[in-house]
CSV table of C-alpha atoms and ligand atoms in Angstrom, one decimal:
chain,number,residue,atom,x,y,z
A,1,MET,CA,23.9,-38.5,2.1
A,2,ASN,CA,24.0,-35.5,4.5
A,3,ARG,CA,26.1,-32.0,3.5
A,4,LEU,CA,27.1,-31.0,6.5
A,5,ILE,CA,28.3,-27.3,6.3
A,6,ARG,CA,30.9,-26.5,9.2
A,7,GLY,CA,33.1,-24.0,10.7
A,8,ILE,CA,35.8,-22.7,8.4
A,9,GLY,CA,39.0,-25.0,7.9
A,10,SER,CA,37.2,-27.7,8.4
A,11,SER,CA,36.2,-29.9,5.3
A,12,CYS,CA,33.1,-29.1,3.6
A,13,TRP,CA,30.7,-29.2,0.8
A,14,VAL,CA,29.5,-26.4,-1.6
A,15,PRO,CA,26.8,-27.1,-2.6
A,16,ARG,CA,26.1,-26.2,-6.5
A,17,TYR,CA,23.0,-26.3,-8.8
A,18,ARG,CA,22.9,-29.3,-10.6
A,19,GLN,CA,24.7,-31.3,-8.3
A,20,THR,CA,21.9,-30.7,-5.8
A,21,SER,CA,19.0,-31.1,-7.9
A,22,SER,CA,20.5,-35.0,-8.7
A,23,TRP,CA,21.2,-35.7,-5.3
A,24,GLY,CA,18.2,-35.4,-3.1
A,25,ALA,CA,19.3,-34.9,0.0
A,26,THR,CA,19.8,-33.3,3.0
A,27,PHE,CA,21.8,-29.7,3.8
A,28,ARG,CA,22.9,-29.7,7.6
A,29,LEU,CA,24.3,-26.0,8.5
A,30,TYR,CA,25.7,-26.1,11.7
A,31,SER,CA,28.2,-23.4,13.5
A,32,HIS,CA,28.7,-21.5,15.6
A,33,SER,CA,30.8,-18.0,16.3
A,34,ASP,CA,32.6,-19.3,12.8
A,35,ALA,CA,29.0,-18.6,11.3
A,36,ILE,CA,30.2,-14.5,12.7
A,37,LYS,CA,33.2,-14.3,10.3
A,38,SER,CA,31.5,-16.3,7.4
A,39,ILE,CA,28.9,-13.8,7.4
A,40,ASP,CA,31.6,-11.3,7.2
A,41,THR,CA,33.6,-13.0,4.8
A,42,SER,CA,30.0,-12.7,2.8
A,43,LEU,CA,30.4,-8.9,3.5
A,44,GLN,CA,33.8,-8.4,1.8
A,45,THR,CA,32.7,-10.5,-1.0
A,46,LEU,CA,29.4,-8.2,-2.0
A,47,LEU,CA,31.6,-5.2,-1.2
A,48,ASN,CA,34.7,-6.1,-4.0
A,49,ASP,CA,31.5,-7.3,-6.6
A,50,ASN,CA,29.6,-4.7,-6.6
A,51,GLN,CA,31.9,-1.7,-7.2
A,52,ASN,CA,29.5,0.9,-7.0
A,53,ILE,CA,28.5,0.1,-3.5
A,54,ASP,CA,30.2,1.3,-0.5
A,55,VAL,CA,30.2,0.2,2.9
A,56,GLN,CA,28.8,3.7,3.7
A,57,ASN,CA,25.3,3.2,2.1
A,58,VAL,CA,24.9,-0.7,2.4
A,59,ARG,CA,21.5,-1.5,3.8
A,60,VAL,CA,21.0,-4.8,5.8
A,61,LEU,CA,18.3,-6.7,6.9
A,62,ASN,CA,18.9,-9.7,10.0
A,63,VAL,CA,15.9,-11.6,10.4
A,64,GLN,CA,15.7,-13.8,13.1
A,65,ARG,CA,12.9,-15.0,15.7
A,66,GLY,CA,13.5,-12.9,18.9
A,67,GLU,CA,16.2,-11.3,21.0
A,68,GLN,CA,19.3,-13.6,20.7
A,69,ALA,CA,22.7,-12.5,21.9
A,70,THR,CA,23.8,-13.6,18.3
A,71,THR,CA,21.9,-10.3,17.2
A,72,VAL,CA,24.7,-8.3,18.9
A,73,ASP,CA,27.4,-10.0,17.5
A,74,ILE,CA,26.0,-10.0,14.1
A,75,VAL,CA,25.5,-6.3,14.7
A,76,GLY,CA,28.8,-5.8,16.3
A,77,MET,CA,30.5,-7.5,13.8
A,78,LEU,CA,28.6,-5.4,10.9
A,79,ARG,CA,29.2,-2.6,13.2
A,80,SER,CA,33.0,-2.9,13.3
A,81,ARG,CA,33.0,-2.9,9.7
A,82,ASN,CA,31.3,0.5,9.5
A,83,VAL,CA,27.9,-0.6,8.4
A,84,ASP,CA,25.3,1.6,10.4
A,85,ASP,CA,21.9,0.7,8.1
A,86,ILE,CA,20.8,-2.4,9.9
A,87,LEU,CA,17.4,-3.5,10.2
A,88,SER,CA,16.9,-6.6,12.3
A,89,VAL,CA,13.3,-8.3,12.5
A,90,HIS,CA,12.5,-9.6,15.7
A,91,SER,CA,9.5,-11.8,14.5
A,92,ASP,CA,8.5,-13.2,18.2
A,93,VAL,CA,6.7,-9.9,19.0
A,94,ASP,CA,3.5,-9.5,16.8
A,95,CYS,CA,3.9,-5.6,17.5
A,96,ASN,CA,4.6,-4.2,13.9
A,97,ALA,CA,6.6,-1.6,15.5
A,98,LEU,CA,9.9,0.2,14.7
A,99,GLU,CA,12.2,1.0,17.7
A,100,ASN,CA,15.7,2.7,17.3
A,101,SER,CA,18.5,1.2,19.3
A,102,LYS,CA,19.4,4.6,20.8
A,103,ASN,CA,17.4,7.7,20.9
A,104,THR,CA,18.6,10.1,18.0
A,105,LEU,CA,17.2,12.7,16.6
A,106,GLY,CA,16.5,10.8,13.2
A,107,ASN,CA,19.4,11.7,11.3
A,108,VAL,CA,22.1,9.7,12.5
A,109,LEU,CA,21.8,5.9,11.6
A,110,GLU,CA,21.6,4.0,14.3
A,111,PRO,CA,20.6,-0.1,13.9
A,112,ARG,CA,16.7,-0.5,13.9
A,113,VAL,CA,14.7,-3.1,15.3
A,114,TRP,CA,11.6,-4.0,13.5
A,115,HIS,CA,9.2,-6.3,16.1
A,116,GLY,CA,6.8,-8.3,13.6
A,117,GLN,CA,6.4,-10.9,10.7
A,118,LEU,CA,8.8,-9.8,7.9
A,119,GLU,CA,6.0,-10.0,5.7
A,120,SER,CA,4.6,-7.3,7.5
A,121,LEU,CA,7.6,-4.9,6.9
A,122,PRO,CA,6.8,-1.7,4.8
A,123,ALA,CA,8.4,-2.3,1.7
A,124,TYR,CA,9.5,1.5,1.9
A,125,MET,CA,12.3,-0.1,5.0
A,126,GLY,CA,13.7,-1.8,1.7
A,127,PRO,CA,15.3,-2.9,-0.6
A,128,PHE,CA,18.6,-4.1,0.8
A,129,GLN,CA,21.9,-5.3,-0.6
A,130,MET,CA,22.4,-8.2,2.1
A,131,ILE,CA,19.9,-9.7,4.4
A,132,ILE,CA,21.0,-12.5,7.1
A,133,VAL,CA,18.8,-14.9,7.8
A,134,ASP,CA,18.6,-17.8,11.0
A,135,ALA,CA,18.0,-21.1,9.4
A,136,ASP,CA,16.0,-21.8,12.2
A,137,MET,CA,13.3,-19.2,10.5
A,138,ILE,CA,13.5,-21.2,7.0
A,139,GLU,CA,13.1,-24.7,9.2
A,140,GLU,CA,9.5,-23.8,10.2
A,141,SER,CA,6.6,-24.5,8.0
A,142,LYS,CA,6.8,-21.2,6.5
A,143,LYS,CA,10.1,-21.5,5.1
A,144,ARG,CA,9.5,-21.0,1.4
A,145,ASP,CA,7.6,-18.1,2.3
A,146,ILE,CA,10.5,-16.6,4.0
A,147,LEU,CA,13.3,-16.8,1.0
A,148,ARG,CA,10.6,-15.6,-1.4
A,149,GLN,CA,10.1,-13.1,1.0
A,150,CYS,CA,13.6,-12.0,1.3
A,151,SER,CA,13.9,-12.8,-2.7
A,152,MET,CA,11.8,-9.7,-3.0
A,153,ILE,CA,13.3,-6.5,-1.4
A,154,THR,CA,17.2,-8.1,-2.1
A,155,ARG,CA,18.4,-5.6,-4.6
A,156,PRO,CA,19.8,-7.5,-8.2
A,157,GLY,CA,23.5,-8.4,-7.0
A,158,GLY,CA,22.4,-8.4,-3.1
A,159,SER,CA,23.1,-11.7,-1.2
A,160,ILE,CA,20.7,-13.7,1.6
A,161,ILE,CA,22.6,-14.9,3.8
A,162,VAL,CA,21.3,-18.0,5.7
A,163,TRP,CA,23.3,-19.3,8.5
A,164,SER,CA,22.6,-21.0,12.3
A,165,SER,CA,23.8,-21.2,15.5
A,166,ARG,CA,23.3,-24.6,16.0
A,167,GLU,CA,22.5,-27.6,13.6
A,168,VAL,CA,19.7,-27.5,11.1
A,169,VAL,CA,18.1,-29.7,8.1
A,170,LEU,CA,17.3,-28.2,5.3
A,171,GLU,CA,15.9,-30.0,2.5
A,172,ASP,CA,17.4,-30.1,-1.3
A,173,THR,CA,13.9,-29.3,-2.3
A,174,LEU,CA,13.9,-25.8,-0.4
A,175,ILE,CA,17.5,-25.0,-2.2
A,176,GLU,CA,16.4,-25.9,-5.6
A,177,ASP,CA,13.3,-24.2,-4.8
A,178,ALA,CA,15.3,-20.9,-4.6
A,179,MET,CA,16.9,-21.5,-7.4
A,180,ASP,CA,14.3,-22.4,-9.7
A,181,ASN,CA,11.2,-20.7,-8.9
A,182,LEU,CA,13.0,-17.9,-7.2
A,183,CYS,CA,16.0,-17.8,-10.0
A,184,LEU,CA,18.5,-17.2,-7.2
A,185,GLU,CA,21.9,-18.1,-7.8
A,186,MET,CA,24.0,-19.8,-5.5
A,187,ALA,CA,26.7,-17.9,-4.7
A,188,ASP,CA,29.9,-19.6,-4.3
A,189,SER,CA,30.4,-20.2,-0.3
A,190,GLY,CA,33.5,-22.3,1.2
A,191,SER,CA,31.6,-21.7,4.4
A,192,ASN,CA,29.2,-22.7,7.1
A,193,VAL,CA,26.5,-20.4,5.7
A,194,LEU,CA,24.4,-20.5,2.2
A,195,VAL,CA,24.6,-17.8,0.0
A,196,PHE,CA,21.8,-16.9,-2.4
A,197,ARG,CA,22.4,-14.1,-4.9
A,198,VAL,CA,19.9,-11.9,-6.7
A,199,PRO,CA,21.5,-11.3,-10.2
A,200,GLU,CA,22.7,-8.4,-10.8
A,201,HIS,CA,20.2,-6.5,-13.4
A,202,PHE,CA,17.7,-9.4,-12.3
A,203,ALA,CA,19.1,-11.3,-15.4
A,204,LEU,CA,17.9,-14.6,-16.4
A,205,ARG,CA,19.8,-17.3,-15.3
A,206,ASP,CA,20.0,-18.8,-19.1
A,207,GLY,CA,20.1,-15.5,-21.1
A,208,ILE,CA,17.6,-13.2,-23.0
A,209,ARG,CA,14.4,-14.7,-24.3
A,210,TYR,CA,13.1,-13.8,-28.4
A,211,MET,CA,9.4,-14.3,-28.3
A,212,GLU,CA,6.4,-13.8,-31.0
A,213,GLY,CA,3.1,-14.5,-31.4
A,214,GLU,CA,-0.7,-13.3,-31.9
A,215,ILE,CA,-2.2,-11.5,-29.7
A,216,VAL,CA,-5.5,-13.3,-28.2
A,217,THR,CA,-8.4,-11.7,-26.3
A,218,GLY,CA,-7.8,-12.8,-22.3
A,219,TYR,CA,-10.1,-13.9,-20.0
A,220,GLY,CA,-12.4,-10.3,-19.6
A,221,ARG,CA,-11.4,-9.9,-16.2
A,222,GLY,CA,-10.8,-6.0,-17.8
A,223,SER,CA,-7.4,-5.6,-17.1
A,224,LYS,CA,-8.0,-2.8,-19.1
A,225,GLU,CA,-11.0,-1.6,-16.6
A,226,LEU,CA,-7.7,-1.9,-13.5
A,227,GLY,CA,-5.5,0.7,-15.3
A,228,VAL,CA,-3.1,-2.0,-16.6
A,229,PRO,CA,-4.7,-3.7,-19.9
A,230,THR,CA,-2.4,-7.0,-20.7
A,231,ALA,CA,-1.8,-8.1,-24.5
A,232,ASN,CA,-2.6,-11.8,-24.1
A,233,LEU,CA,-0.1,-13.8,-26.3
A,234,LEU,CA,-1.2,-16.9,-28.2
A,235,PRO,CA,0.2,-19.8,-26.0
A,236,ALA,CA,1.1,-21.8,-28.6
A,237,ASP,CA,3.1,-19.1,-30.9
A,238,VAL,CA,5.9,-18.6,-27.7
A,239,GLN,CA,5.4,-22.2,-25.5
A,240,GLY,CA,9.0,-23.1,-26.7
A,241,GLU,CA,10.0,-19.9,-25.9
A,242,ILE,CA,8.3,-20.1,-22.1
A,243,VAL,CA,10.2,-23.3,-21.4
A,244,GLY,CA,11.9,-23.6,-17.6
A,245,LEU,CA,10.5,-20.3,-16.9
A,246,PRO,CA,8.9,-20.1,-13.9
A,247,ALA,CA,5.3,-18.4,-13.4
A,248,GLY,CA,6.4,-14.9,-12.7
A,249,VAL,CA,6.8,-11.1,-13.9
A,250,TYR,CA,9.5,-10.4,-16.1
A,251,PHE,CA,10.2,-7.0,-17.9
A,252,GLY,CA,12.2,-6.5,-21.0
A,253,TRP,CA,11.2,-4.8,-24.8
A,254,ALA,CA,8.2,-5.5,-26.9
A,255,GLN,CA,7.1,-4.0,-30.7
A,256,LEU,CA,3.9,-4.5,-32.1
A,257,MET,CA,3.7,-5.3,-35.9
A,258,THR,CA,1.6,-2.2,-37.1
A,259,SER,CA,0.0,-1.2,-40.0
A,260,GLU,CA,0.6,1.6,-42.3
A,261,SER,CA,-2.9,3.2,-41.2
A,262,GLN,CA,-1.6,3.1,-37.1
A,263,GLN,CA,0.1,5.4,-35.6
A,264,GLU,CA,4.0,5.0,-35.6
A,265,SER,CA,4.7,5.5,-32.2
A,266,ASP,CA,2.4,2.6,-31.6
A,267,GLY,CA,5.2,0.3,-33.7
A,268,LEU,CA,8.0,1.3,-32.0
A,269,VAL,CA,10.2,-0.5,-29.5
A,270,HIS,CA,8.6,0.1,-26.1
A,271,LYS,CA,9.6,-1.1,-22.7
A,272,MET,CA,7.2,-4.1,-21.1
A,273,VAL,CA,6.5,-6.1,-17.8
A,274,MET,CA,4.9,-9.4,-18.3
A,275,ASN,CA,3.3,-12.0,-16.3
A,276,ILE,CA,3.9,-15.9,-17.0
A,277,GLY,CA,1.2,-17.9,-15.4
A,278,LYS,CA,-2.2,-18.9,-14.0
A,279,ARG,CA,-3.0,-15.8,-12.0
A,280,PRO,CA,-3.9,-17.3,-8.7
A,281,THR,CA,-5.4,-14.4,-7.2
A,282,PHE,CA,-8.7,-14.9,-9.3
A,283,VAL,CA,-8.5,-18.3,-10.8
A,284,LYS,CA,-9.2,-20.9,-8.1
A,285,ASP,CA,-8.8,-23.8,-10.3
A,286,ASN,CA,-5.9,-25.5,-9.8
A,287,SER,CA,-4.7,-25.9,-13.3
A,288,PRO,CA,-5.9,-23.1,-15.6
A,289,ASP,CA,-4.2,-22.8,-19.2
A,290,ILE,CA,-1.3,-20.4,-18.4
A,291,SER,CA,-1.5,-17.1,-19.7
A,292,ILE,CA,1.4,-15.1,-21.4
A,293,GLU,CA,0.4,-11.3,-20.8
A,294,VAL,CA,2.4,-8.0,-22.1
A,295,HIS,CA,1.6,-4.7,-20.5
A,296,VAL,CA,3.4,-2.6,-22.6
A,297,MET,CA,4.3,0.8,-21.1
A,298,HIS,CA,3.0,3.1,-24.0
A,299,SER,CA,-0.5,4.3,-24.4
A,300,PHE,CA,-2.1,2.8,-28.0
A,301,GLN,CA,-3.9,4.9,-29.9
A,302,GLN,CA,-6.0,1.8,-30.3
A,303,ASP,CA,-6.7,-2.2,-29.2
A,304,PHE,CA,-4.8,-4.9,-31.4
A,305,TYR,CA,-6.0,-7.7,-31.5
A,306,GLY,CA,-5.0,-10.1,-34.2
A,307,GLN,CA,-1.7,-8.3,-35.0
A,308,ARG,CA,1.1,-10.3,-34.1
A,309,MET,CA,3.9,-9.0,-31.6
A,310,LYS,CA,7.7,-9.5,-30.9
A,311,VAL,CA,8.8,-9.4,-26.7
A,312,LEU,CA,12.2,-9.4,-26.1
A,313,VAL,CA,12.3,-10.6,-22.3
A,314,VAL,CA,15.6,-9.4,-20.2
A,315,GLY,CA,14.9,-10.3,-16.7
A,316,TYR,CA,13.1,-12.1,-14.1
A,317,LEU,CA,11.2,-9.8,-11.0
A,318,ARG,CA,9.6,-11.7,-9.1
A,319,PRO,CA,7.7,-15.1,-9.0
A,320,GLU,CA,4.0,-15.5,-9.0
A,321,MET,CA,1.8,-14.7,-5.9
A,322,LYS,CA,-1.8,-15.5,-5.2
A,323,PHE,CA,-2.6,-12.0,-3.5
A,324,ASP,CA,-5.5,-11.2,-0.7
A,325,THR,CA,-7.4,-8.7,-2.7
A,326,ILE,CA,-7.3,-6.9,-6.0
A,327,GLN,CA,-6.1,-3.8,-4.7
A,328,GLU,CA,-2.9,-5.4,-3.2
A,329,LEU,CA,-2.1,-7.3,-6.7
A,330,LEU,CA,-2.7,-3.5,-8.2
A,331,ASN,CA,0.0,-2.1,-5.9
A,332,ARG,CA,2.4,-5.0,-6.6
A,333,ILE,CA,2.0,-4.4,-10.7
A,334,GLN,CA,2.5,-0.7,-10.2
A,335,THR,CA,5.9,-1.7,-7.9
A,336,ASP,CA,6.7,-3.5,-10.6
A,337,ILE,CA,6.4,-1.6,-13.6
A,338,GLY,CA,8.6,1.0,-11.5
A,339,VAL,CA,11.0,-1.4,-10.9
A,340,SER,CA,10.9,-2.3,-14.8
A,341,ARG,CA,11.5,0.8,-16.0
A,342,THR,CA,14.3,1.9,-14.3
A,343,GLN,CA,16.1,-1.4,-15.3
A,344,LEU,CA,14.9,-0.4,-18.7
A,345,ASP,CA,16.5,2.9,-17.7
A,346,GLY,CA,19.5,1.9,-17.7
A,347,GLU,CA,22.8,1.6,-19.2
A,348,PHE,CA,22.8,-2.5,-19.1
A,349,TRP,CA,19.4,-3.2,-20.6
A,350,SER,CA,18.9,0.1,-22.8
A,351,ARG,CA,20.8,-1.2,-25.5
A,352,TYR,CA,18.8,-4.2,-26.3
A,353,ALA,CA,15.8,-2.2,-27.5
A,354,LYS,CA,18.4,-1.5,-30.8
A,355,ASP,CA,18.5,-5.4,-30.7
A,356,PRO,CA,18.3,-6.4,-34.7
A,357,PHE,CA,15.6,-8.3,-33.2
A,358,PHE,CA,13.4,-5.7,-33.6
A,359,ASP,CA,12.5,-3.7,-37.2
B,401,LIG,P1,-7.8,-8.9,-22.4
B,401,LIG,O1,-8.5,-9.6,-21.0
B,401,LIG,O2,-8.7,-9.7,-23.7
B,401,LIG,O3,-6.3,-9.6,-22.7
B,401,LIG,P2,-7.4,-6.5,-21.4
B,401,LIG,O4,-8.1,-5.3,-21.0
B,401,LIG,O5,-6.0,-7.3,-20.9
B,401,LIG,O6,-8.0,-7.4,-22.5
B,401,LIG,O7,-6.6,-5.6,-23.0
B,401,LIG,C1,-6.0,-6.2,-23.5
B,401,LIG,C2,-5.8,-5.4,-24.9
B,401,LIG,O8,-5.6,-3.9,-24.8
B,401,LIG,C3,-4.5,-6.0,-25.9
B,401,LIG,O9,-5.1,-6.6,-26.4
B,401,LIG,C4,-4.3,-4.6,-26.9
B,401,LIG,O10,-5.5,-4.8,-27.7
B,401,LIG,C5,-5.2,-3.6,-25.6
B,401,LIG,N1,-3.9,-2.5,-25.5
B,401,LIG,C6,-4.2,-1.4,-25.3
B,401,LIG,N2,-3.0,-0.7,-24.7
B,401,LIG,C7,-2.3,-1.7,-24.2
B,401,LIG,C8,-0.8,-1.6,-23.4
B,401,LIG,N3,-0.5,-0.7,-23.2
B,401,LIG,N4,-0.4,-2.6,-23.2
B,401,LIG,C9,-1.4,-3.9,-23.7
B,401,LIG,N5,-2.2,-4.3,-24.2
B,401,LIG,C10,-2.9,-3.0,-24.9
B,402,LIG,N1,-2.0,-12.5,-11.3
B,402,LIG,C1,-1.6,-13.3,-9.9
B,402,LIG,O1,-2.6,-13.6,-9.6
B,402,LIG,N2,-0.8,-12.9,-9.5
B,402,LIG,C2,0.4,-12.2,-9.5
B,402,LIG,O2,1.5,-12.0,-9.1
B,402,LIG,C3,0.4,-11.2,-11.2
B,402,LIG,N3,1.0,-10.4,-11.3
B,402,LIG,C4,1.3,-9.8,-12.0
B,402,LIG,C5,2.2,-9.0,-13.0
B,402,LIG,C6,2.2,-8.1,-13.8
B,402,LIG,C7,3.3,-7.0,-14.4
B,402,LIG,C8,1.0,-8.3,-14.7
B,402,LIG,C9,0.9,-7.6,-15.5
B,402,LIG,C10,-0.4,-9.0,-14.3
B,402,LIG,C11,-0.4,-9.7,-13.2
B,402,LIG,N4,-0.8,-11.1,-13.0
B,402,LIG,C12,-0.9,-11.4,-11.8
B,402,LIG,C13,-2.2,-11.2,-13.8
B,402,LIG,C14,-3.3,-10.3,-13.7
B,402,LIG,O3,-4.0,-11.4,-12.4
B,402,LIG,C15,-4.3,-10.0,-14.7
B,402,LIG,O4,-3.5,-9.3,-15.8
B,402,LIG,C16,-5.5,-10.1,-15.1
B,402,LIG,O5,-6.1,-11.6,-14.0
B,402,LIG,C17,-6.0,-9.4,-16.4
B,402,LIG,O6,-6.0,-11.3,-17.0
B,403,LIG,MG1,-5.0,-9.6,-20.8
């Protein structure tokens, strides 16, 4: 069975996650100028759902293959809604250059164009509240990468809108992958676009997870020498608690079970960032054991192998990736730590440090 997502007013089928995974069918996005209306509707929904964002500071990314008349339509529509902070990625030209549509003195926001691939877009140009992606781009061979890249530069609560100006077939597995491995939500959409959303506060779909386990020796790859020691939890202790969590980076709170002789601050509840996965940057083997590694944001007096740790996982940041160099992995881990710290300092997650789970 094919699911057609057509123009406003025509009968359409709103995809839902559970149905998607059981049907094994195909999505077809097919639209034209109605898509612009749907993108507009998504913008209004975004603004309504996020009381703390107003239109003046919405940052939008528009991803498409090249210069097309539709760029003007999308940008024109956004500007008519007073959105000025717009960056378009035109991936047909590979020169990695940024260009303003008009020459301004630099203190006036004007739509800008990045000529280059999405993956080479410098991180400081994001994050975005809204990313508009031409489904044509997703249909291509590296389709999964595009959604993954978008998910990593979207703010929590922000939307990724997939649209098309011609008929494009998107496989169900792509949508499943977005939900299961990128932990995106499918925002209800009764129109001819697919709207994904990064959960508010990066919250896990099925709620927070409590874990407790013994700290064991890792793989001797010297995370400590890299500046990011990771306490490896004994997989058998937490295997039930990690069910359904995709390989990736998480954050939350951790408490080491200390003895009398240890410094008091070492036994307090601290912020943590955690990697669950197979460390593809280092491990070439296709089926290594899963490791569950916790970097605690605290400077401990001494190592604590053999002791137990309580971990409360509250949010999911990104999928685990294979980096070309260790430096790139380290840079990304520093970003993960920064983003997690900001989230955990916020009102929404800070109260979990006082969860009765902790002593
Ligand atoms: P391994 O490969 O054995 O896990 P690491 O280089 O990752 O070695 O170091 C991890 C060990 O460092 C932990 O098991 C713990 O005893 C110690 N450690 C010290 N500070 C921290 C911290 N802030 N977070 C996690 N582990 C820490
Ligand atoms: N390893 C990877 O191969 N890919 C990753 O994306 C990745 N992300 C990580 C994120 C964080 C916050 C931490 C603490 C570790 C991450 N690792 C990742 C694991 C890293 O490779 C591991 O700590 C070292 O190999 C030591 O075992
Ligand atoms: Mg470790």
